[in-house]
mmCIF file of C-alpha atoms and ligand atoms in Angstrom:
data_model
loop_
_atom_site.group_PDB
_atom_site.id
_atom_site.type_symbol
_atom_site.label_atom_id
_atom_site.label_comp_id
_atom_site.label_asym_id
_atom_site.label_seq_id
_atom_site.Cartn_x
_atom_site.Cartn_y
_atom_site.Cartn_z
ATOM 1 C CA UNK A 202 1.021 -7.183 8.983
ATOM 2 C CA UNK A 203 1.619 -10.440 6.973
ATOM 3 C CA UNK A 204 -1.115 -11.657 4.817
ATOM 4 C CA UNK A 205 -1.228 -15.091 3.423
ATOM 5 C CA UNK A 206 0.583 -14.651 0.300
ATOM 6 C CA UNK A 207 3.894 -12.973 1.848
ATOM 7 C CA UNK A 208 3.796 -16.363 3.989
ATOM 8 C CA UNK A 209 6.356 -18.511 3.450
ATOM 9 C CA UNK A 210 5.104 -21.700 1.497
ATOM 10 C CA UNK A 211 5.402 -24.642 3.325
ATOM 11 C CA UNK A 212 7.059 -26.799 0.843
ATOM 12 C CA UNK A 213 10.572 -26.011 0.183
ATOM 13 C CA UNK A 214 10.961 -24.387 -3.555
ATOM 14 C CA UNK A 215 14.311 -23.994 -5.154
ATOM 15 C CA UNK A 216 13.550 -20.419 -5.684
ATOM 16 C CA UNK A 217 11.406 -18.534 -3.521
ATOM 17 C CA UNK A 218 8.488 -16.463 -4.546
ATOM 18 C CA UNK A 219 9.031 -13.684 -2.002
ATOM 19 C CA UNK A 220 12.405 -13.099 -0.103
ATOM 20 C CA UNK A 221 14.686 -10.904 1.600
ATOM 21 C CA UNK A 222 16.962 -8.140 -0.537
ATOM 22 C CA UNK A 223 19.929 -6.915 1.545
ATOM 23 C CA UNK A 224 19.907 -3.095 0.488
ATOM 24 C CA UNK A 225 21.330 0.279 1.357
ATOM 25 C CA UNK A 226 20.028 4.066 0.459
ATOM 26 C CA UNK A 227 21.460 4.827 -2.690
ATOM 27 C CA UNK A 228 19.691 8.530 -2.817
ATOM 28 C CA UNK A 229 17.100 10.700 -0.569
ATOM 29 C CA UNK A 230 14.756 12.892 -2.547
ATOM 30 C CA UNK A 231 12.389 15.267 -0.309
ATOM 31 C CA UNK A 232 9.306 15.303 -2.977
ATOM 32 C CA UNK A 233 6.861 17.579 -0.664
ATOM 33 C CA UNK A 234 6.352 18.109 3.133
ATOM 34 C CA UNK A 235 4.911 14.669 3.378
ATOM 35 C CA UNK A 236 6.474 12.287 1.153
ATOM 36 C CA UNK A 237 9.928 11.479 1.179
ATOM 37 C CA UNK A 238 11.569 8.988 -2.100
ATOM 38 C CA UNK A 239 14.158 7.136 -1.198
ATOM 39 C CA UNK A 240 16.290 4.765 -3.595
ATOM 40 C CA UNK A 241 17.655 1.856 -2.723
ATOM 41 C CA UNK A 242 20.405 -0.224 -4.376
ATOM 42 C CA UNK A 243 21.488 -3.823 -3.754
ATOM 43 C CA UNK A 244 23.249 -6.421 -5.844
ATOM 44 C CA UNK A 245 20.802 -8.681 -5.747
ATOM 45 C CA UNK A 246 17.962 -6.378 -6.834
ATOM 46 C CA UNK A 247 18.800 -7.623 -10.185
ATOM 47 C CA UNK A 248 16.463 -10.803 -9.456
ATOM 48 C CA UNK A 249 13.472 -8.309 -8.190
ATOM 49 C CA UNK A 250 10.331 -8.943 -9.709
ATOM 50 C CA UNK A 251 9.148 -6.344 -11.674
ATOM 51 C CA UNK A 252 5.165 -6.287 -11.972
ATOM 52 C CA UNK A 253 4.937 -3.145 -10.405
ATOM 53 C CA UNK A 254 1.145 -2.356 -9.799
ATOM 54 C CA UNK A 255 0.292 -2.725 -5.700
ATOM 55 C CA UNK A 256 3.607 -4.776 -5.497
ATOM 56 C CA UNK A 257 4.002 -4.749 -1.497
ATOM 57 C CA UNK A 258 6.943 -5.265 0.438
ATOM 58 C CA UNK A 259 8.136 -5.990 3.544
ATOM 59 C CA UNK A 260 11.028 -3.635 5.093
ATOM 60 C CA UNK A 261 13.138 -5.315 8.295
ATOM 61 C CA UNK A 262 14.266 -1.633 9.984
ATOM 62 C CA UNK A 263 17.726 -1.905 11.980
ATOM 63 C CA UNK A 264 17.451 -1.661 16.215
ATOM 64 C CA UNK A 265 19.254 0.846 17.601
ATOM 65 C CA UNK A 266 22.497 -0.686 19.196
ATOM 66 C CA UNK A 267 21.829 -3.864 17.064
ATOM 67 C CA UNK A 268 21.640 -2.971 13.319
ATOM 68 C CA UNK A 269 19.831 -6.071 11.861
ATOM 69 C CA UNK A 270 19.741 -9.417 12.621
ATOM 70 C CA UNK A 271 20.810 -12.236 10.436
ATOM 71 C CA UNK A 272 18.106 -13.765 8.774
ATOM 72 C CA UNK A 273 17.844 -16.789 5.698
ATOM 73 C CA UNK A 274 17.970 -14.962 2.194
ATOM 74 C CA UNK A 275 14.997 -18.071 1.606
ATOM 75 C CA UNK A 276 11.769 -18.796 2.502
ATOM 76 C CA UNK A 277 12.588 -19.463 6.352
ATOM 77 C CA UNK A 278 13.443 -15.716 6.856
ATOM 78 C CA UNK A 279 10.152 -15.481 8.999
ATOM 79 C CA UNK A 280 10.544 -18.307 11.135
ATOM 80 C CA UNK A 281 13.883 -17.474 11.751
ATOM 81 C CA UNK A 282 13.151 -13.709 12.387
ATOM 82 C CA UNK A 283 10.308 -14.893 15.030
ATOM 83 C CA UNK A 284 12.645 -17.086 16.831
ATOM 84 C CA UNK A 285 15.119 -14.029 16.915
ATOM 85 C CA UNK A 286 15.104 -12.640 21.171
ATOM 86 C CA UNK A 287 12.788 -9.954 21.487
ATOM 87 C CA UNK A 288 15.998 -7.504 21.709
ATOM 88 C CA UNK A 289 17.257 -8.528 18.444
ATOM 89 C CA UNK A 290 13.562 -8.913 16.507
ATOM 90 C CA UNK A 291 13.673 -5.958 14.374
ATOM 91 C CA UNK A 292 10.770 -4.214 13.525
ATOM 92 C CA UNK A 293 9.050 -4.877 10.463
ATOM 93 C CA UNK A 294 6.798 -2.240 8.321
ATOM 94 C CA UNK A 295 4.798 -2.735 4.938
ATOM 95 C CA UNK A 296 5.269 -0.471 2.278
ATOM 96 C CA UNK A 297 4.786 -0.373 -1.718
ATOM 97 C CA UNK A 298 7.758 -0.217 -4.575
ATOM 98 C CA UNK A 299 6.946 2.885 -6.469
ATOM 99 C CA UNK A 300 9.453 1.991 -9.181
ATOM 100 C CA UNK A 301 11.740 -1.025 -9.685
ATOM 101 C CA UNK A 302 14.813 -0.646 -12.031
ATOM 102 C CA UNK A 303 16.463 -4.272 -11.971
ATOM 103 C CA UNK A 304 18.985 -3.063 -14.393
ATOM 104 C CA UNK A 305 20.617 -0.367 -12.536
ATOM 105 C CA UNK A 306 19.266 -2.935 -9.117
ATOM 106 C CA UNK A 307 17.614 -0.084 -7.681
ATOM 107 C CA UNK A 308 14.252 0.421 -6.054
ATOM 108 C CA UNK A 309 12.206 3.613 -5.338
ATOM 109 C CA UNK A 310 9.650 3.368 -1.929
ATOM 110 C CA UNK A 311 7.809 6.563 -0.977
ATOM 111 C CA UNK A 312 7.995 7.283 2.419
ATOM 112 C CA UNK A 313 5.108 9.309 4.294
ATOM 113 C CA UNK A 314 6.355 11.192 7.026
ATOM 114 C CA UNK A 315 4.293 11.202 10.142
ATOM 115 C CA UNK A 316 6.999 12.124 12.908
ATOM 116 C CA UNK A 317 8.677 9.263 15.352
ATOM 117 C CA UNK A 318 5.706 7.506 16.482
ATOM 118 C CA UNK A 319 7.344 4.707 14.376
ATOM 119 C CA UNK A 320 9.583 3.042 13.762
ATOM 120 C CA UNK A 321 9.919 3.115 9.985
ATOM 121 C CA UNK A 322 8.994 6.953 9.837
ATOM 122 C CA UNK A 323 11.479 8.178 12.628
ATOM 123 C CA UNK A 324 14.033 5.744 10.398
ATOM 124 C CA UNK A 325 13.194 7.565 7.145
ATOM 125 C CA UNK A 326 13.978 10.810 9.088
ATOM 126 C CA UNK A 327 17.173 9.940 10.164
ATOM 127 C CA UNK A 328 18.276 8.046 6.754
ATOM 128 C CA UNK A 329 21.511 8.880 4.730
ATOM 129 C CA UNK A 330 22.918 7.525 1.852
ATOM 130 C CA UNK A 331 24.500 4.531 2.836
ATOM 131 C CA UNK A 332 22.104 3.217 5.479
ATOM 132 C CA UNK A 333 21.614 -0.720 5.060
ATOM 133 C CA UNK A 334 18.295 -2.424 5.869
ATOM 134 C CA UNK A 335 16.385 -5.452 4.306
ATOM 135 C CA UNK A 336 13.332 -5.493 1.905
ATOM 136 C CA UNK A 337 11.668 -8.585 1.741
ATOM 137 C CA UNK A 338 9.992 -9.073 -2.234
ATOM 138 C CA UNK A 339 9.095 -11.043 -4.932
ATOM 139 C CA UNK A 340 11.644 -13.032 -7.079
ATOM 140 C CA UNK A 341 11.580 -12.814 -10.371
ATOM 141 C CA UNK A 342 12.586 -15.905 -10.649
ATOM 142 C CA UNK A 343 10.543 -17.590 -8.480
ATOM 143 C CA UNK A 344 7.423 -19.784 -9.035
ATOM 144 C CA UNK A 345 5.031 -16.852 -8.023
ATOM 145 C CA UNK A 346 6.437 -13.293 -8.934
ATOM 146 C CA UNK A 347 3.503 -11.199 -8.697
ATOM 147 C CA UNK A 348 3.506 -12.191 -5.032
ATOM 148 C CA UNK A 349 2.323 -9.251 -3.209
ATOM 149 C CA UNK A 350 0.249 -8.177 -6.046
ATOM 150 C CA UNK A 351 -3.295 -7.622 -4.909
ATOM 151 C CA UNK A 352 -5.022 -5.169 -8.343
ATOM 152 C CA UNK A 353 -6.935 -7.497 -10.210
ATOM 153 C CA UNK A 354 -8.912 -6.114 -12.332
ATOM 154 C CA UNK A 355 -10.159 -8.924 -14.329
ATOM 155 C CA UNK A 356 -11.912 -7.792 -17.328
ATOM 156 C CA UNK A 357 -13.628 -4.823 -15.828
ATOM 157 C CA UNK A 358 -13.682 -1.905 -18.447
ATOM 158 C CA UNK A 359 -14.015 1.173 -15.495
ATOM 159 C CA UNK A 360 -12.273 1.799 -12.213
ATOM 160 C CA UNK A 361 -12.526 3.291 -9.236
ATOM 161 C CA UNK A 362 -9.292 3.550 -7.007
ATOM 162 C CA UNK A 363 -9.485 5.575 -4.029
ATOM 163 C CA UNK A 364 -7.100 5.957 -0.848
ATOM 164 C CA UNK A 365 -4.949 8.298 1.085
ATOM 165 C CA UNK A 366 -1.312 9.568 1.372
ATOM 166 C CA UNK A 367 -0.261 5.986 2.299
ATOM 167 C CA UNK A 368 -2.007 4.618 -0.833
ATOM 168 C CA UNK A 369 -1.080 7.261 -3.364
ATOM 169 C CA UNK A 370 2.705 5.475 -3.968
ATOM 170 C CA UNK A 371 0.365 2.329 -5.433
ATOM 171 C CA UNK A 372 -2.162 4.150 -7.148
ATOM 172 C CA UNK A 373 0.340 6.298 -9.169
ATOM 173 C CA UNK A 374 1.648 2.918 -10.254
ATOM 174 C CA UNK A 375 -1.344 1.273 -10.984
ATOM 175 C CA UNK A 376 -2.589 4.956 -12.821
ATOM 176 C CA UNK A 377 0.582 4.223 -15.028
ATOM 177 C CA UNK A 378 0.339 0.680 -16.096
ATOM 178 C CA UNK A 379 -3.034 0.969 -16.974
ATOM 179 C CA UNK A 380 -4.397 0.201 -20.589
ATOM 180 C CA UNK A 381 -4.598 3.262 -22.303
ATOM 181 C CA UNK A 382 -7.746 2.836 -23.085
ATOM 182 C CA UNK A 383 -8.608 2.722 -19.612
ATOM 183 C CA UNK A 384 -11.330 5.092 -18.126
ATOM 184 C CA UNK A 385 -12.314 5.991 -14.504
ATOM 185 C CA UNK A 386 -11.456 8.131 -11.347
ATOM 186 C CA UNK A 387 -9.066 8.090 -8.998
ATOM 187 C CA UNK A 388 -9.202 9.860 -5.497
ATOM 188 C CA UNK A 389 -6.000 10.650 -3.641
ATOM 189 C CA UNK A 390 -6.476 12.280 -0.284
ATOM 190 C CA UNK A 391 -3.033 13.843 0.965
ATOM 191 C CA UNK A 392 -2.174 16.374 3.870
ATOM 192 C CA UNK A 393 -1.372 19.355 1.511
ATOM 193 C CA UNK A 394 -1.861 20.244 -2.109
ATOM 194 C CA UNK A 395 1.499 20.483 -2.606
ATOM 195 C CA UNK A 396 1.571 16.680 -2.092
ATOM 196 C CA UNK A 397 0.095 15.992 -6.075
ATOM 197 C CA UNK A 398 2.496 14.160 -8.009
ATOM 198 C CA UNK A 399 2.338 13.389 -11.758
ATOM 199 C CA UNK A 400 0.766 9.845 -12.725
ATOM 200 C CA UNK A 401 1.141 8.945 -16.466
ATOM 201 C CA UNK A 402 -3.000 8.021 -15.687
ATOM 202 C CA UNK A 403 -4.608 7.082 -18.981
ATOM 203 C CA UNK A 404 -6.565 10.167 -20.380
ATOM 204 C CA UNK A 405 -10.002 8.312 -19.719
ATOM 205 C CA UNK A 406 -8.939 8.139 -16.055
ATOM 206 C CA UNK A 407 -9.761 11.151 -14.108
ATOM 207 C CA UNK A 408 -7.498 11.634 -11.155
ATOM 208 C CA UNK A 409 -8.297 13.917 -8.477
ATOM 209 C CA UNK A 410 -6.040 15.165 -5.282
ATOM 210 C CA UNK A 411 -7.788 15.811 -2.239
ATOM 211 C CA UNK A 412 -5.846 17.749 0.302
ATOM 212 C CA UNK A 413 -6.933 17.992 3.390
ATOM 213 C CA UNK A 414 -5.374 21.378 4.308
ATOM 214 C CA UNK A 415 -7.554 23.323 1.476
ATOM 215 C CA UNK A 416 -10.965 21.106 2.772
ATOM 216 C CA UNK A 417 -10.470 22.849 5.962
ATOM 217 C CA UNK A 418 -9.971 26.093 5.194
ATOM 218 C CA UNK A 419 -13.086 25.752 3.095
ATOM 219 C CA UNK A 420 -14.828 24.654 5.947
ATOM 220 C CA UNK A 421 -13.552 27.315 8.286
ATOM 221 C CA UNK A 422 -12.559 24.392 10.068
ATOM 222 C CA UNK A 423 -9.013 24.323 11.671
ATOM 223 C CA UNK A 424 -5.562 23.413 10.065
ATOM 224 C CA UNK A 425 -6.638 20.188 8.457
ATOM 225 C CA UNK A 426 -9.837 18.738 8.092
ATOM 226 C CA UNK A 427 -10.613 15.265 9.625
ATOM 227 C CA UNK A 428 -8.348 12.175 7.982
ATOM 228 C CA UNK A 429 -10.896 10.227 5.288
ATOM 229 C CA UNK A 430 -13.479 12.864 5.423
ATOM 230 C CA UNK A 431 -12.635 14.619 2.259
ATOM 231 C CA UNK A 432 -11.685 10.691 0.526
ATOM 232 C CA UNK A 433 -15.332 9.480 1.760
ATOM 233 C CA UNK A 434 -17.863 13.032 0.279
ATOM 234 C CA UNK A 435 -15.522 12.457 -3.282
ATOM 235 C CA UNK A 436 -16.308 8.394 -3.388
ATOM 236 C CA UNK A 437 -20.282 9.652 -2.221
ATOM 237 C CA UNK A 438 -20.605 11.668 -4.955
ATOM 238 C CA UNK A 439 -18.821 9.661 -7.847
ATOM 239 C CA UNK A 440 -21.119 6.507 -6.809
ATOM 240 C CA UNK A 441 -24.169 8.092 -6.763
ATOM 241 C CA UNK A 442 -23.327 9.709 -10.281
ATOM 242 C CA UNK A 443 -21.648 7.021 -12.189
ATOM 243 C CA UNK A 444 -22.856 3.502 -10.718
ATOM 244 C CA UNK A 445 -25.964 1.943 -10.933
ATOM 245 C CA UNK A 446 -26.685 -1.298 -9.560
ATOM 246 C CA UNK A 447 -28.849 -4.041 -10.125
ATOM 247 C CA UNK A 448 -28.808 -5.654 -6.747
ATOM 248 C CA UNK A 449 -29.784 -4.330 -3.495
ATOM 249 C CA UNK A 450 -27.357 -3.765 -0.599
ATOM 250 C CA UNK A 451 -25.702 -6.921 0.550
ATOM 251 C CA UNK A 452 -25.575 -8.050 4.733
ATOM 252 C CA UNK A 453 -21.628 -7.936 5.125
ATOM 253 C CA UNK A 454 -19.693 -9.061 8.604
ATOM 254 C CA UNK A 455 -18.391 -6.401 10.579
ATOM 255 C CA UNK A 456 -14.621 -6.351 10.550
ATOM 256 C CA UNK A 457 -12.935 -5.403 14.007
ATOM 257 C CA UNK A 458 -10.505 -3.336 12.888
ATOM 258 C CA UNK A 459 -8.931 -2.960 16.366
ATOM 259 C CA UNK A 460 -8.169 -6.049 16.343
ATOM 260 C CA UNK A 461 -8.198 -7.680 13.231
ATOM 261 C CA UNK A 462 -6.929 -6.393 9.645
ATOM 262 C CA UNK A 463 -9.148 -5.252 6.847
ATOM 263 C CA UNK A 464 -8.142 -6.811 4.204
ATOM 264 C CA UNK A 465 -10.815 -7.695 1.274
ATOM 265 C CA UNK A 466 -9.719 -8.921 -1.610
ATOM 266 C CA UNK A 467 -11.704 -10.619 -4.589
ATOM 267 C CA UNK A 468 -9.645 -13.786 -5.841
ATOM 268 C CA UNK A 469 -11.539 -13.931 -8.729
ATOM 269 C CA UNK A 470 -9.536 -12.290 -11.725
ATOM 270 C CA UNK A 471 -12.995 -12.478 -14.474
ATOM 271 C CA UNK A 472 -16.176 -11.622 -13.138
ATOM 272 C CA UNK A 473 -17.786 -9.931 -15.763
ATOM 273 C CA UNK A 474 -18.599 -6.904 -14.445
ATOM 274 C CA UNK A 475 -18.142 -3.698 -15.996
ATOM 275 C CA UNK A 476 -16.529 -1.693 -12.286
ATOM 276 C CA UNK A 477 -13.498 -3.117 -10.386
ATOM 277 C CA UNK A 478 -13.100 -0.828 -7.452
ATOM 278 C CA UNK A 479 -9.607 -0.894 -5.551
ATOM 279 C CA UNK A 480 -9.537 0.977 -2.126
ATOM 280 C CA UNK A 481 -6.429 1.395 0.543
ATOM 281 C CA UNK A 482 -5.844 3.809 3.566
ATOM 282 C CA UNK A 483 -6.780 4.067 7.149
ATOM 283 C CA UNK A 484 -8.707 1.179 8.238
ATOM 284 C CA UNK A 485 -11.701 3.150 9.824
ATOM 285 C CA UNK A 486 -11.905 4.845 6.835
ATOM 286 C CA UNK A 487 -12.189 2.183 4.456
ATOM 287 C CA UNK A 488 -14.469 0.387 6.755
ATOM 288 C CA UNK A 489 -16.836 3.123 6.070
ATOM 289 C CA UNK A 490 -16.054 2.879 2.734
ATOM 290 C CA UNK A 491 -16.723 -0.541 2.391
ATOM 291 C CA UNK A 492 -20.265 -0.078 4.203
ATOM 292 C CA UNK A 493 -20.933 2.330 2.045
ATOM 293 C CA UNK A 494 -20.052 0.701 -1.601
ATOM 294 C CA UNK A 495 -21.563 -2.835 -0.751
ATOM 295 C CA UNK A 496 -24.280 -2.350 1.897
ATOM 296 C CA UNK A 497 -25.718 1.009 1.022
ATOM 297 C CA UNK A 498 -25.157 0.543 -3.122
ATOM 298 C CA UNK A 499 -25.134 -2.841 -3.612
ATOM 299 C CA UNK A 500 -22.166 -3.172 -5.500
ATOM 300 C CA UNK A 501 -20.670 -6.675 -5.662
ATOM 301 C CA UNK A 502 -18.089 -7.498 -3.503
ATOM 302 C CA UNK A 503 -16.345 -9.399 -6.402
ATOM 303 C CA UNK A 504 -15.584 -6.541 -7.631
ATOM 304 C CA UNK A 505 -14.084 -4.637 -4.796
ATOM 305 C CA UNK A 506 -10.750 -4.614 -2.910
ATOM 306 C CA UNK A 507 -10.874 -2.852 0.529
ATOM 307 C CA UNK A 508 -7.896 -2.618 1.989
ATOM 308 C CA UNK A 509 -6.599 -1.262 5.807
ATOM 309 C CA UNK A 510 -3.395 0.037 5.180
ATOM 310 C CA UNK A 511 -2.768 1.288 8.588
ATOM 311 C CA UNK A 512 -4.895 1.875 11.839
ATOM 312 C CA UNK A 513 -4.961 5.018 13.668
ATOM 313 C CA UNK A 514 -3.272 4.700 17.148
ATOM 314 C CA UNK A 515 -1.850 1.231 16.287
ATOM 315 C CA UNK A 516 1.360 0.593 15.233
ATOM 316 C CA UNK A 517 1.718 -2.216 12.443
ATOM 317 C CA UNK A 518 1.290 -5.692 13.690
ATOM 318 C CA UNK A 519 3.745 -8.338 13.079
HETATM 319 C C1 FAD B 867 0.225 -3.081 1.489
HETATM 320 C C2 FAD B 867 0.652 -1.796 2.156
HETATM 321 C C3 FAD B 867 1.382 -0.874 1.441
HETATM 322 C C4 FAD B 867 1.787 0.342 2.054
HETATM 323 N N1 FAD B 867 2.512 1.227 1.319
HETATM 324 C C5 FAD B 867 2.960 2.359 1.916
HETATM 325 C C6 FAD B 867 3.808 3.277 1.203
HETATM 326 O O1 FAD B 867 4.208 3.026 0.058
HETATM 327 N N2 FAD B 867 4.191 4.410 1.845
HETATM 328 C C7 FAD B 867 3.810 4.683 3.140
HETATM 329 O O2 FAD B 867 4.194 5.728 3.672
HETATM 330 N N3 FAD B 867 3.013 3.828 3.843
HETATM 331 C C8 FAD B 867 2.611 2.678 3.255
HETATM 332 N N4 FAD B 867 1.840 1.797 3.970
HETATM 333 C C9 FAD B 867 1.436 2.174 5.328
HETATM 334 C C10 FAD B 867 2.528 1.883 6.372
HETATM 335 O O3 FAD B 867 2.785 0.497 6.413
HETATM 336 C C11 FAD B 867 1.997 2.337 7.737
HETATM 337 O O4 FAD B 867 1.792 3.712 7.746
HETATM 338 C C12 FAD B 867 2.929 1.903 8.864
HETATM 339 O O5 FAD B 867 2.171 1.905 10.058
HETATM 340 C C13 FAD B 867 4.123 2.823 9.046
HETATM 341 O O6 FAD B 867 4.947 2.273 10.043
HETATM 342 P P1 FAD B 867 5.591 3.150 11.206
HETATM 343 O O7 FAD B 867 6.663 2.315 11.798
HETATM 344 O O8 FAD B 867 5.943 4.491 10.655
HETATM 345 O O9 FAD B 867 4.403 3.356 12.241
HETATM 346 P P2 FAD B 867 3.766 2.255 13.254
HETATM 347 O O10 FAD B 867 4.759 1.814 14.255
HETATM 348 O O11 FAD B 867 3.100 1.180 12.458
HETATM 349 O O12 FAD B 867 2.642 3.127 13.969
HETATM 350 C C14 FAD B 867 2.976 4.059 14.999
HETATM 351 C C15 FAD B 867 1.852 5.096 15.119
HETATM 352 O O13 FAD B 867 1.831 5.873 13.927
HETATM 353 C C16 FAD B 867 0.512 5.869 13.373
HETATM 354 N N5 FAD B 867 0.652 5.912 11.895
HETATM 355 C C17 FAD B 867 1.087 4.936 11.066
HETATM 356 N N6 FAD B 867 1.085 5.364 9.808
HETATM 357 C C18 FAD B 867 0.621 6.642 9.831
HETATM 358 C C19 FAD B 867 0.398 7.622 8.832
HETATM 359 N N7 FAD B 867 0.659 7.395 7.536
HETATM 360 N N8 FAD B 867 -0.078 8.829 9.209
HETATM 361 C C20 FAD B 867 -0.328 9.106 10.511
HETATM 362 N N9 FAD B 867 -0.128 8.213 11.515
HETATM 363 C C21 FAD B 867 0.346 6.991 11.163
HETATM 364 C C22 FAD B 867 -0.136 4.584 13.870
HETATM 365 O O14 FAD B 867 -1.535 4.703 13.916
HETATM 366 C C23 FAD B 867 0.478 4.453 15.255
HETATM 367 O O15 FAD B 867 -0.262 5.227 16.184
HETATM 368 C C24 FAD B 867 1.429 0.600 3.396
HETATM 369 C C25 FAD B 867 0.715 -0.372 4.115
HETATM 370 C C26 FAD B 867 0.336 -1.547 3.510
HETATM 371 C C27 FAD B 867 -0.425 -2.579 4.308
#
């Protein structure tokens, strides 16, 4: 999935904003059943931008038999990459920088393992130390570092972030940027309780793990209870406690998530509200989400980012 801003800009820059990193695994750290952290280390990671937050990036994986394909360290690495034969036209996945270290030029990306259905998490599985593959990022040099960068907060004084496995690499970073004086909730569905990581949150920030496993044996259901269910009753009840809302429900579009991407984000960086609410995971489930917060409570969308990080049963598009 490319949105708008990983793009290339039409006008040639000197520096780009957002570019490709040759890299290889540097280390392989098994952090529970379903996350896997792997470091990698390039020379040129020196020049990553380092806003942290959401930062997204763009990993080219190497085809079997072909490694990966040249591509333009610039701004023309997509054209390039779609004019590439289909047999050479790696794949390419979306994932989030949990940590960037420019100084030692080495990058941390969380992995979720969910078996060889694709093609990044069968490569994850089969990683060593050593293994080369490109991430395409921002520049710090470039005219737009925070490229990629989609938490903005504006001057909201609470949040709400809430998403799943996939999501929980960005909202541990954005937990531990936040102001200090921050306050809020965060909800992290995950497979397993074992899956809770540390998040330097604020202590006005509440964060909350929701596994799955321990929802269905609570519910007598079997080994895990439906994906989103547990993410959706936890956002239920915080709204109804802790927001109250002026406006009435607002008419929103339906998004077709089987064929397009949901991807909501407010441009505006001061609204004046008093809630910015950041959402990522499953598309469905944010879709419900989404109905829920703005039709159902009225909350502005201004003040909302919904975003579908993956779609069950669909691989990523490019
Ligand atoms: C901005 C952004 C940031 C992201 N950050 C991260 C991150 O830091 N870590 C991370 O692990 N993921 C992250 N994701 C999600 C990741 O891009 C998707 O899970 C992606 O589909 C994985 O690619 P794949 O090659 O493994 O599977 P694909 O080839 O895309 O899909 C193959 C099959 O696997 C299914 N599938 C994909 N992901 C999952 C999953 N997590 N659980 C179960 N089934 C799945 C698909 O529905 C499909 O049926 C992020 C996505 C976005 C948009």
């Amino acid at each position: 999935m490319l949105t708008s801003t990983d793009a290339p800009a039409p006008v040639r820059q000197a520096r780009p904003s957002y570019r490709p990193f040759t890299v290889s695994v540097a280390a392989i750290r098994q952090l529970s059943d379903t996350f896997t952290r792997v470091t990698f280390t390039g020379a040129e990671l020196y020049d990553f931008g380092t806003a942290g937050l959401d930062q997204r990036v763009k990993l080219i994986l190497p085809l079997p038999g072909v490694g990966i394909s040249a591509l333009p360290e610039d701004e023309s690495w997509y054209a390039a990459w779609r004019e590439l034969p289909d047999s050479h036209r790696n794949p390419i996945r979306t994932y989030t920088v949990r940590s960037v270290r420019p100084a030692d030029r080495e990058i941390d990306i969380d992995f979720v393992a969910h078996g060889d259905t694709g093609p990044a998490s069968r490569w994850v599985r089969r990683a060593v130390v050593g293994d080369e593959l490109v991430i395409v990022g921002p520049d710090a040099l470039g005219p737009n570092p925070r490229s990629g960068i989609e938490w903005r907060p504006g001057d909201a004084r609470s949040v709400l972030l809430a998403g799943d496995e996939t999501a929980a690499p960005a909202i541990c970073a954005i937990l531990a940027a936040l102001p200090r004086d921050a306050r809020g909730c965060a909800f992290i569905e995950v497979p397993d309780e074992r899956d809770a990581m540390e998040t330097g949150a604020p202590d006005g920030v509440q964060v909350t793990w929701l596994a799955r496993a321990k929802a269905a044996l609570h519910h007598e259901s079997s080994t895990h209870e439906a994906h989103g269910s547990a993410l959706e009753s936890a956002v239920r009840a915080w709204t109804t406690r802790s927001v109250t809302t002026a406006q009435r429900g607002a008419e929103i579009a339906d998004v077709d998530i089987e064929n397009d991407i949901l991807w909501e984000v407010p441009e505006a960086t001061t609204h004046g509200s008093d809630l910015y609410a950041w959402l990522a995971g499953e598309a469905g489930v944010i879709k419900t989400l989404r109905r829920f917060l703005v039709s159902e409570t009225g909350i502005d969308r201004r003040q909302v980012a919904f975003m579908g990080y993956w779609r069950s049963g669909r691989a990523e598009a490019n």
